[in-house]
XYZ file of C-alpha atoms in Angstrom:
116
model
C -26.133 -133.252 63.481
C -27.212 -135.437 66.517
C -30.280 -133.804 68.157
C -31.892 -131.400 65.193
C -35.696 -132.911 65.587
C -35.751 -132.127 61.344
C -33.173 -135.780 61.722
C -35.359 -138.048 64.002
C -36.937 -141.208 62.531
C -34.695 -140.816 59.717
C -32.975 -144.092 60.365
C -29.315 -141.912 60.444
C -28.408 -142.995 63.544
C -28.807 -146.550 62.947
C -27.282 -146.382 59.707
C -24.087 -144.694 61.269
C -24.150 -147.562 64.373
C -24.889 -149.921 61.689
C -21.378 -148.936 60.080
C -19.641 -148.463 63.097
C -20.091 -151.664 64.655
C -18.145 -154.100 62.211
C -15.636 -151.162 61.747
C -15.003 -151.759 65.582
C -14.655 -155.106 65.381
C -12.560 -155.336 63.043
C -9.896 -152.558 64.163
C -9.737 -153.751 67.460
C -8.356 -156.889 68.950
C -9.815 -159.958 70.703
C -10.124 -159.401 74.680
C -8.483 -162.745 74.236
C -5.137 -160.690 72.774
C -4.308 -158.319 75.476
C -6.317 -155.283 77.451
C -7.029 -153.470 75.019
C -9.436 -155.645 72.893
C -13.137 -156.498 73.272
C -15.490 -159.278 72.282
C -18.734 -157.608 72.615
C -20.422 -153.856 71.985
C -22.799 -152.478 74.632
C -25.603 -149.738 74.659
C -27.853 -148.742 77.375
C -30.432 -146.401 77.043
C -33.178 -144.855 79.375
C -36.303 -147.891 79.585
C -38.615 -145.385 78.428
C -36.749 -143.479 75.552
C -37.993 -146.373 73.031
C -36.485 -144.698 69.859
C -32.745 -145.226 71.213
C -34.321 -148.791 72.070
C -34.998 -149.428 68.282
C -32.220 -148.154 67.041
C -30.054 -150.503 68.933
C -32.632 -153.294 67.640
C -32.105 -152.307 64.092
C -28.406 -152.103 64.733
C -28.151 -155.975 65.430
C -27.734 -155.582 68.923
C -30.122 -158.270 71.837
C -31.548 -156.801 74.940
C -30.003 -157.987 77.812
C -31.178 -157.340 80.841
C -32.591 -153.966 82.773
C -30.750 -152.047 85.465
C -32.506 -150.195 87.798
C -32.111 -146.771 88.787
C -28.522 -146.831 87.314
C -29.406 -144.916 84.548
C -28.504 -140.647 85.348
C -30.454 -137.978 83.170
C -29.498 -134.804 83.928
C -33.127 -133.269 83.651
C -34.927 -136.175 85.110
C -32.700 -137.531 87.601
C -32.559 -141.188 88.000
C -34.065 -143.973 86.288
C -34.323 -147.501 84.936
C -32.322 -148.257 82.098
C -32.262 -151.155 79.670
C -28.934 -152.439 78.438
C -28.504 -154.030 74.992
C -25.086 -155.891 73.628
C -23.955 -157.692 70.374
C -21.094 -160.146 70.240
C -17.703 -159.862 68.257
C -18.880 -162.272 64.739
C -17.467 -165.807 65.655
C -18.523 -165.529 69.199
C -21.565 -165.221 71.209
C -23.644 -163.381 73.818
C -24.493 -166.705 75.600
C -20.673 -168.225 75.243
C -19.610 -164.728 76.965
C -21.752 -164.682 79.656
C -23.595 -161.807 79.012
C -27.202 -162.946 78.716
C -28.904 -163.471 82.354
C -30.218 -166.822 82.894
C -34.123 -165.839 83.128
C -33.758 -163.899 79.467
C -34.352 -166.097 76.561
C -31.658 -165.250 73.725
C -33.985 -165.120 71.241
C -36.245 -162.506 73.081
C -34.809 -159.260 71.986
C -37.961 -157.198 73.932
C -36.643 -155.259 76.753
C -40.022 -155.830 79.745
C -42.702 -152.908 79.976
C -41.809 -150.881 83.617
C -43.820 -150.981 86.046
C -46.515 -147.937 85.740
C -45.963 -145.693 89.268
């Protein structure tokens, strides 16, 4: 069950992402063949909840780029999130477009924010 603390740092919800992601892909179409397909997954988290930041690591999926304040809590109000994607197999971030210029593919660390 998705928030009973006795389940965190279990590695269940990366194993379910894990097995949802090329179960995705392969159900749905290219975006190339009509609107209802898609050639990339995408996850955004909070910048500071880290654990939801690893789990989309572990899952296969690169850290794009950081949005600020577009990220609502509910509790906390507004913040800085960090968004994360991984590419339909075949294709990639880069060839999509998704990967701002200034991040380097291959650096999967989403920056430290700024302390306040």
């Amino acid at each position: 069950m998705i928030g009973v603390i006795d389940h965190f740092g279990k590695g269940y919800a990366t194993e379910a992402l894990r097995a949802v992601i090329p179960a995705l892909f392969e159900r749905m179409p290219l975006a190339s063949i009509g609107d209802t397909g898609f050639d990339y997954i995408e996850g955004r988290t909070a910048v500071e909840n880290k654990a939801s930041q690893r789990v989309l690591e572990k899952a296969g999926l690169s850290y794009c780029e950081t949005g600020l304040q577009d990220f609502e809590n509910p509790l906390r109000g507004k913040s800085d999130s960090v968004w994360y994607r991984i590419a339909r197999p075949g294709k990639t971030l880069r060839e999509l477009g998704l990967i701002p210029r200034e991040v380097n593919e291959d650096d999967d660390k989403p920056p430290t924010p700024p302390i306040q």
